Tab-separated table of C-alpha atoms in Angstrom:
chain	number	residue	atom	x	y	z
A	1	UNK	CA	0.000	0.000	0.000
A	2	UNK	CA	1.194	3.342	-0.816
A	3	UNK	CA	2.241	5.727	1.814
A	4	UNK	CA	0.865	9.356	1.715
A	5	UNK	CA	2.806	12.289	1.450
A	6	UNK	CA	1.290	13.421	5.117
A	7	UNK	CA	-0.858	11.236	7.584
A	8	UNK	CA	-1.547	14.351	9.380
A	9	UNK	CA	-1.414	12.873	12.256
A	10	UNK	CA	2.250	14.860	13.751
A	11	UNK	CA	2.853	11.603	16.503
A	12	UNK	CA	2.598	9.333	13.191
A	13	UNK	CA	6.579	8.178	12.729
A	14	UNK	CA	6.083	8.340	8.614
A	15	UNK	CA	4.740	12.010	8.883
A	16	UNK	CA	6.604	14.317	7.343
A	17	UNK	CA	4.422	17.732	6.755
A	18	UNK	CA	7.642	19.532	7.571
A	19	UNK	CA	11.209	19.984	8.128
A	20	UNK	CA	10.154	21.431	11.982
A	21	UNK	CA	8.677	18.057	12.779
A	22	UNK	CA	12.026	16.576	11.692
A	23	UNK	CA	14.217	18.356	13.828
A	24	UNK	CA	11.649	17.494	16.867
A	25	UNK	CA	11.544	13.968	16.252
A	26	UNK	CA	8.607	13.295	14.512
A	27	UNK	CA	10.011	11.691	11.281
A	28	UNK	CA	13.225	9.940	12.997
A	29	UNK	CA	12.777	6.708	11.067
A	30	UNK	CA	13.115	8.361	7.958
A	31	UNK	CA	16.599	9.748	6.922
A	32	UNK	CA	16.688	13.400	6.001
A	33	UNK	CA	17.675	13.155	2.503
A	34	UNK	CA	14.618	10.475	1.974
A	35	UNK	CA	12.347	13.093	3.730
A	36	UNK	CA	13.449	15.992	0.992
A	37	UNK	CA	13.183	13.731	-2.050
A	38	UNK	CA	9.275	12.712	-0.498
A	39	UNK	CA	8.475	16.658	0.260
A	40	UNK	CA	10.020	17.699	-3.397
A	41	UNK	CA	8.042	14.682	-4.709
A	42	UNK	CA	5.067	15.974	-3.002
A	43	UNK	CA	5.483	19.732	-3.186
A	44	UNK	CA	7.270	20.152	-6.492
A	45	UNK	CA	6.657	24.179	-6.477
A	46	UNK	CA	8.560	24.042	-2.836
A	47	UNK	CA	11.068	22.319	-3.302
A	48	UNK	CA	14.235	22.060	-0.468
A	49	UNK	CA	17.754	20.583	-0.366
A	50	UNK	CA	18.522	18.033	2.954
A	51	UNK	CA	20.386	20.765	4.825
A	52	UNK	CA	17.661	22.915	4.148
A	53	UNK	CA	18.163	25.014	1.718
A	54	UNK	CA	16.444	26.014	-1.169
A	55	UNK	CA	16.898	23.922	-4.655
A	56	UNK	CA	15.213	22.167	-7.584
A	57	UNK	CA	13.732	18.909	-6.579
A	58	UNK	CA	16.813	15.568	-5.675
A	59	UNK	CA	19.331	18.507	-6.118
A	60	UNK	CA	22.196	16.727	-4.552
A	61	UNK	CA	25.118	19.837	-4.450
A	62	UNK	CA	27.434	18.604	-2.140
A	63	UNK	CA	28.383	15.766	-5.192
A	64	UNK	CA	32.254	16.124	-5.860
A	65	UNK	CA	31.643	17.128	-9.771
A	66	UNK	CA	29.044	20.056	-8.614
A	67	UNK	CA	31.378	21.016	-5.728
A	68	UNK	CA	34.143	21.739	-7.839
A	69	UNK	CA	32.398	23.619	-10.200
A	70	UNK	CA	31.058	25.562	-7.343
A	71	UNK	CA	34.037	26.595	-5.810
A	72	UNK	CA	35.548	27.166	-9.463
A	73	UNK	CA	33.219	29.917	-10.197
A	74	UNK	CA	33.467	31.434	-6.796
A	75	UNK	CA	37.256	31.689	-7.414
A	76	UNK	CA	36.453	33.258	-10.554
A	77	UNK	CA	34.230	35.403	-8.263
A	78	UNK	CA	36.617	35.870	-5.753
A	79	UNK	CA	38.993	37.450	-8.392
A	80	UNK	CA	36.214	40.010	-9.622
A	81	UNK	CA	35.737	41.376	-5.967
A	82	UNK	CA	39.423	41.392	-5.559
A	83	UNK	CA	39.869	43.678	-8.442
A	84	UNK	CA	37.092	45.666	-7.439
A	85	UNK	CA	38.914	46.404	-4.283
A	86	UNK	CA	42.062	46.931	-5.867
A	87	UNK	CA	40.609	50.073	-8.299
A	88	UNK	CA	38.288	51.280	-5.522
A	89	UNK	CA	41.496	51.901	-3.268
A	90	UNK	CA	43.177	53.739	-6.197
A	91	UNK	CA	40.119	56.074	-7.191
A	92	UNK	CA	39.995	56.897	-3.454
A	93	UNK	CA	43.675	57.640	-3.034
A	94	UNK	CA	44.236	59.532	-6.854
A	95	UNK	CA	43.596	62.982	-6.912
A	96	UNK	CA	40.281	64.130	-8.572
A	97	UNK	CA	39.253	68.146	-7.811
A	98	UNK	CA	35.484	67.060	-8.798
A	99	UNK	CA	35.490	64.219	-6.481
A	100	UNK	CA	33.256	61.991	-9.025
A	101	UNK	CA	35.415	59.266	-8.531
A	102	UNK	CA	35.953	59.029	-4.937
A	103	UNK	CA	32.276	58.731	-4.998
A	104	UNK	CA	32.874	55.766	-7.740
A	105	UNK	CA	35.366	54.626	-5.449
A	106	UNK	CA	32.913	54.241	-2.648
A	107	UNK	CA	30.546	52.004	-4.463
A	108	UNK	CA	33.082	49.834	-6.248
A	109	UNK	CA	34.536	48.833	-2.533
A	110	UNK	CA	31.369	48.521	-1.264
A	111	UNK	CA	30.488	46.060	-3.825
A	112	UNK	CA	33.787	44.327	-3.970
A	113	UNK	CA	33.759	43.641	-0.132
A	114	UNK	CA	30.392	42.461	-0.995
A	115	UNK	CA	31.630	40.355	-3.467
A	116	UNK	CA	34.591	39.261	-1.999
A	117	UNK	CA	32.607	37.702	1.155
A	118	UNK	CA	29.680	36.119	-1.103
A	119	UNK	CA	32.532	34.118	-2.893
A	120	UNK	CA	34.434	32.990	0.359
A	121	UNK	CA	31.224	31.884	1.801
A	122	UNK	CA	30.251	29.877	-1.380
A	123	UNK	CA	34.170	28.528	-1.376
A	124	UNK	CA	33.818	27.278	2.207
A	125	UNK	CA	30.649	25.972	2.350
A	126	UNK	CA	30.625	24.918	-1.310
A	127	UNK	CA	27.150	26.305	-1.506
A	128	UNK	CA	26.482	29.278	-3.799
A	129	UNK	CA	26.007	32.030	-2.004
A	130	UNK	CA	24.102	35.836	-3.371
A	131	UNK	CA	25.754	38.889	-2.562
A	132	UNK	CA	23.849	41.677	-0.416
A	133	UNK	CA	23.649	43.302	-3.605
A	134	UNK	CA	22.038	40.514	-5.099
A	135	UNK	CA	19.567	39.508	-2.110
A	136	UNK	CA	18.465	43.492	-2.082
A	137	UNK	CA	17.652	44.017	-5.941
A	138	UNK	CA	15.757	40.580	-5.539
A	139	UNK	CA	14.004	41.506	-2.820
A	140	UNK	CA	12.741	44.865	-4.020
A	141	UNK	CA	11.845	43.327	-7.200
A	142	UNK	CA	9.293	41.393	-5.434
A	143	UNK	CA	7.885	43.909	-3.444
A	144	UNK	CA	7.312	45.721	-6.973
A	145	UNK	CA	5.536	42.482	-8.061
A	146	UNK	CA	7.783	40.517	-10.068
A	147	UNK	CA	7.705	37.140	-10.598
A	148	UNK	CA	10.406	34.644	-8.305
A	149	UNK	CA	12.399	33.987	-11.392
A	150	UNK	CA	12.088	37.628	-12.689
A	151	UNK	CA	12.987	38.790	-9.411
A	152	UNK	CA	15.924	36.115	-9.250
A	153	UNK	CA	16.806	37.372	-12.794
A	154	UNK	CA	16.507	41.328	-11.825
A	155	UNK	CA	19.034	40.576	-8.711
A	156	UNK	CA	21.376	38.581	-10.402
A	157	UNK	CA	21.497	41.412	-13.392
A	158	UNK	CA	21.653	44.398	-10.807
A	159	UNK	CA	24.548	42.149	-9.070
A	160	UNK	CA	26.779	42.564	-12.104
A	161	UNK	CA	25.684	45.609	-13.638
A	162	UNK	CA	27.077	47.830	-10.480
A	163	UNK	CA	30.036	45.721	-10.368
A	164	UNK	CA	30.403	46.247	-14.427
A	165	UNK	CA	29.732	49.905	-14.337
A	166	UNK	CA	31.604	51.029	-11.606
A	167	UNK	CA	34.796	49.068	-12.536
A	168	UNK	CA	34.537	50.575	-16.040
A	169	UNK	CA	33.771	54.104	-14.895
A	170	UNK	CA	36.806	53.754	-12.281
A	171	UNK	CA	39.275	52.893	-15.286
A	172	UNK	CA	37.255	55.102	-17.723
A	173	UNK	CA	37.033	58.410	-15.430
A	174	UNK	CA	40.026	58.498	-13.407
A	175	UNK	CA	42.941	60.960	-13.950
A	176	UNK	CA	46.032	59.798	-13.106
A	177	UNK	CA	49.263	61.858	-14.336
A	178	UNK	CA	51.484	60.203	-16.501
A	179	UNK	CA	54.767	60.296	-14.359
A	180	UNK	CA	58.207	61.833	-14.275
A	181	UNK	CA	60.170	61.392	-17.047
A	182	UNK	CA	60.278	61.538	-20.959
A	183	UNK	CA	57.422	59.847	-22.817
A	184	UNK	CA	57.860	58.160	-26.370
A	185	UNK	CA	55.994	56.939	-28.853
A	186	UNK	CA	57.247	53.985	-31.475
A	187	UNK	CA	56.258	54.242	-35.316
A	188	UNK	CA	57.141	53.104	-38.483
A	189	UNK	CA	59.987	55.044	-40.553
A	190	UNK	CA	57.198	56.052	-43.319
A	191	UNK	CA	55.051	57.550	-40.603
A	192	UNK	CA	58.320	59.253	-38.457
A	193	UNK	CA	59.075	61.071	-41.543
A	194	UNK	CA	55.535	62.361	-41.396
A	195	UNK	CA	55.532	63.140	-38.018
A	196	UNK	CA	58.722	65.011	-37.869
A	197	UNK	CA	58.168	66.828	-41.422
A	198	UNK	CA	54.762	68.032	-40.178
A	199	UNK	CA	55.895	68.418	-36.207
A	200	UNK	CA	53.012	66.886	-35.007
A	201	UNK	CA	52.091	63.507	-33.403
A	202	UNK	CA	48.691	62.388	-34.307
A	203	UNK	CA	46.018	63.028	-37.242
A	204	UNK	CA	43.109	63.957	-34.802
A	205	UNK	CA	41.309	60.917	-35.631
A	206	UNK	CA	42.571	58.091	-32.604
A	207	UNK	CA	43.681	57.892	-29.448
A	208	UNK	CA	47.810	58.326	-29.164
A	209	UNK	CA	49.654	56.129	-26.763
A	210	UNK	CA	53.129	56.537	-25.510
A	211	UNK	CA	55.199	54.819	-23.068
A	212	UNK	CA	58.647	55.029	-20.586
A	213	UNK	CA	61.785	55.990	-22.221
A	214	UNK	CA	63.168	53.034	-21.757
A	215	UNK	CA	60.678	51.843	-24.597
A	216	UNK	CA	63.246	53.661	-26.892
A	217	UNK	CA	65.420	50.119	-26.506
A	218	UNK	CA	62.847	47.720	-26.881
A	219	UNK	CA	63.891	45.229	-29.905
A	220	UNK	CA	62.095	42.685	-31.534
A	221	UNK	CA	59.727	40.502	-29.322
A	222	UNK	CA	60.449	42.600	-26.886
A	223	UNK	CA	58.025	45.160	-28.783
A	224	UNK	CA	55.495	42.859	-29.727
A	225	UNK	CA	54.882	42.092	-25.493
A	226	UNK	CA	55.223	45.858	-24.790
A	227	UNK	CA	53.277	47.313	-26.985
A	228	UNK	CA	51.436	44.922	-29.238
A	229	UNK	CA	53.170	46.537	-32.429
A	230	UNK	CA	55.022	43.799	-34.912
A	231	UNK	CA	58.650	45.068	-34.522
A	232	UNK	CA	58.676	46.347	-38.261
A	233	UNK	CA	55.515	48.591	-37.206
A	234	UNK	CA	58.063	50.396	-34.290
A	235	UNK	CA	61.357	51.614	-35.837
A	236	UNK	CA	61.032	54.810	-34.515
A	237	UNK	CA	61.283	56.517	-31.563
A	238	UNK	CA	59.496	60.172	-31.350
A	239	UNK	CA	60.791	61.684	-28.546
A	240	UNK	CA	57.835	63.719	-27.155
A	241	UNK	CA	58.385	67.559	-25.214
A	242	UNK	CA	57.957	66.782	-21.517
A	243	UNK	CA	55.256	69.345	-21.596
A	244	UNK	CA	52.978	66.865	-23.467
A	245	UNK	CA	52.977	64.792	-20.182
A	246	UNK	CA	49.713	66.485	-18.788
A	247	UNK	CA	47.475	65.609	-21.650
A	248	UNK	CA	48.611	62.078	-20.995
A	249	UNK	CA	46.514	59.472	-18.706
A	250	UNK	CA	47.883	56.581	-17.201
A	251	UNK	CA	45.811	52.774	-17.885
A	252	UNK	CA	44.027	51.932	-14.714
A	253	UNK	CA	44.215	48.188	-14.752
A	254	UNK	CA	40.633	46.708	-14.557
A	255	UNK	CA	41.148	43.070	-15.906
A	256	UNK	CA	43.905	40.943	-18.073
A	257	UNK	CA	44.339	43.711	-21.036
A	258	UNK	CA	44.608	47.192	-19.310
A	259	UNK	CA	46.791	45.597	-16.696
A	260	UNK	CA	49.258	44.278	-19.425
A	261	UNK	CA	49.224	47.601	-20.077
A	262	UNK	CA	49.730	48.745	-16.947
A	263	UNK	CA	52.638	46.894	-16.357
A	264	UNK	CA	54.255	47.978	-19.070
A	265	UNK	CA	53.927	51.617	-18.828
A	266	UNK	CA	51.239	52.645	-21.218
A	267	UNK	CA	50.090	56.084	-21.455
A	268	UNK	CA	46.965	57.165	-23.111
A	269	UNK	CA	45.920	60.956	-24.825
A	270	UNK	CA	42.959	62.110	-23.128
A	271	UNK	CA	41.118	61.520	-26.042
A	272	UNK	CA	41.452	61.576	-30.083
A	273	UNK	CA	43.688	64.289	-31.418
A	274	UNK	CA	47.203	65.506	-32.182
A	275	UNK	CA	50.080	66.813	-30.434
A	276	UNK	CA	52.141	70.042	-31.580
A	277	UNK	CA	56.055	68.769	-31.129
A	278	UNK	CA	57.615	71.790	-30.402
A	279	UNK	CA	55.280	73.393	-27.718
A	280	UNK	CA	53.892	70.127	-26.728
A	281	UNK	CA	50.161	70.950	-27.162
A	282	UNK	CA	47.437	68.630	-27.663
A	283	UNK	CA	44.467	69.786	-29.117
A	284	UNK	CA	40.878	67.470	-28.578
A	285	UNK	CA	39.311	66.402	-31.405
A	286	UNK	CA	36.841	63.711	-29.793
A	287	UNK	CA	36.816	60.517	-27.015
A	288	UNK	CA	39.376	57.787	-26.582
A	289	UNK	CA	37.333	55.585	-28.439
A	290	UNK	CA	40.480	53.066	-28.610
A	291	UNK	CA	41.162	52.406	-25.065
A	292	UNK	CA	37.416	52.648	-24.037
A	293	UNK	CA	37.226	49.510	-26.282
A	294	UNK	CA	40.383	48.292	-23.828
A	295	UNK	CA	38.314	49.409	-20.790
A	296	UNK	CA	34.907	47.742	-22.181
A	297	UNK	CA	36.259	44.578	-23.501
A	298	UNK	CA	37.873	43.615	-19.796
A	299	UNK	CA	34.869	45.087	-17.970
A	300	UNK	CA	32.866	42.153	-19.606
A	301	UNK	CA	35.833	39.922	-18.938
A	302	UNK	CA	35.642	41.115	-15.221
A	303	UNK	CA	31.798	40.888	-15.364
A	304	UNK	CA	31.423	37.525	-16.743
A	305	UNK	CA	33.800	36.477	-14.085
A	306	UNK	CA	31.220	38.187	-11.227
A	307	UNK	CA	28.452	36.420	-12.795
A	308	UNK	CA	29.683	32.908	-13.849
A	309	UNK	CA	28.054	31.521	-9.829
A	310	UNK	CA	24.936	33.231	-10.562
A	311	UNK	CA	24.248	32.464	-13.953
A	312	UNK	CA	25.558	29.031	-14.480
A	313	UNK	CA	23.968	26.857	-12.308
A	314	UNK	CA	25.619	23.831	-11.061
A	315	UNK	CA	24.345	20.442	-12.878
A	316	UNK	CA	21.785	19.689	-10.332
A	317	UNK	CA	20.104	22.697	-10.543
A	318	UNK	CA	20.921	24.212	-7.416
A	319	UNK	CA	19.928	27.752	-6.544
A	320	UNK	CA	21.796	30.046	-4.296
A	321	UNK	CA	21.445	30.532	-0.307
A	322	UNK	CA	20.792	33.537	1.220
């Protein structure tokens, strides 16, 4: 004869209307993960995970295969926050007279602290954990009538969108001088003879980078992992007048690219335009629309990274814990 799903009757050892009578006793014969897969069986819209938590019906997380994967993607996580953190402290210590970006600053270490302890939780525990961020967006999404899974949806997107656009606005809007010394900027010999016949750097129309002086002795491969030119592309050095330094912006790293150039020295003109060689002017002729491609392409790097736990759920299904 088959058993029901609830005899009602809470003294009954084979009851099992809810975890609560577990923990007091009522269901001891059964084990606890046979009492989930009976209540997802029987409640399929409510369905829980043995320790409690919320999941799709026999989730089984604690598996090795979906364990790993877990604590994969909260690495992955992990790194996001950490790079949060990392620009937040540098927009809060640069100097900016508007103070826009310490106020960046403020929310990108807010949300890579919150980051940063969502990942370590879901790492230890190897159960996915939300962020704040994420738990707060879902939660007011509700209130405003959403749906569970559009409200899951809303929090997850909110999640990465503040972490997306305030890492990209840190990179994007700080101003950070380009240092002491003399800047220069490799070319081909076709395009030095320009340059120097014309004495000026730039046709108005891209973004000009320049680097250290010691750039000048770069040789072959050297090049190619400096700068990204083909050694027959860099020839050249232009020497540029230390009073073109100003109009210069150093990369803020926010993911793999802008911190390889970073490391390497990169300067950037504060937008499209040219320089004037002898007095070392630059005049403006429109945004850095080349290294806002650099800052946009490892903002969705850094993103996807953020929202790899949230998006791809583990092979049982498993949803995350508040």
């Amino acid at each position: 004869m088959a058993r029901l799903a609830s005899t009602g009757d809470r003294d009954d050892p084979l009851n099992y209307v809810s975890f609560d009578d577990y923990a007091a006793g009522a269901s001891r014969p059964w084990s606890l993960a046979t009492l989930a897969d009976r209540w997802n069986a029987a409640h399929p819209s409510d369905p829980v995970l043995p320790q409690g938590t919320s999941s799709a019906p026999n989730a089984t997380p604690m598996t090795p295969d979906g364990c790993a994967a877990t604590r994969v993607f909260a690495a992955l996580q992990l790194v996001g926050g950490g790079v949060e953190l990392f620009l937040a402290g540098g927009a809060l210590l640069a100097p900016e007279p508007t103070g826009a970006t310490k106020v960046i600053g403020v929310v990108v270490l807010t949300h890579g602290l919150d980051t940063v302890q969502a990942s370590i939780r879901t790492i230890a525990t190897c159960d996915r954990t939300a962020t704040f961020t994420q738990i707060g967006a879902t939660s007011a999404a509700k209130e405003f009538g959403a749906s569970p899974t559009q409200a899951e949806t809303i929090g997850v997107v909110t999640d990465v969108g503040v972490g997306l656009a305030g890492t990209f606005a840190v990179g994007a809007l700080s101003r950070a001088p380009a240092g002491a010394g003399q800047l220069v900027h490799l070319t081909s010999a076709d395009s030095a003879t320009a340059i120097r016949g014309s004495e000026a750097l730039g046709l108005g129309r891209s973004t000009i980078y320049a680097g250290p002086e010691s750039l000048a002795n770069a040789k072959g491969w050297s090049i190619v992992a400096r700068t990204g030119l083909r050694p027959s592309e860099a020839t050249e050095v232009i020497l540029l007048p230390s009073r073109a330094n100003q109009a210069f912006l150093a990369v803020r790293p926010i993911g793999p690219f802008t911190g390889w150039q970073a490391i390497n020295g990169t300067v950037f003109s504060a937008g499209a335009g040219s320089f004037n060689l002898t007095t070392g002017v630059f005049t403006r002729s429109g945004p850095a629309v080349n290294q806002l491609v650099f800052y946009g392409i490892d903002s969705a790097i850094m993103a996807g990274m953020r929202a790899a736990p949230a998006v791809i759920q583990t092979p049982n299904g498993a949803t995350p814990r508040r």
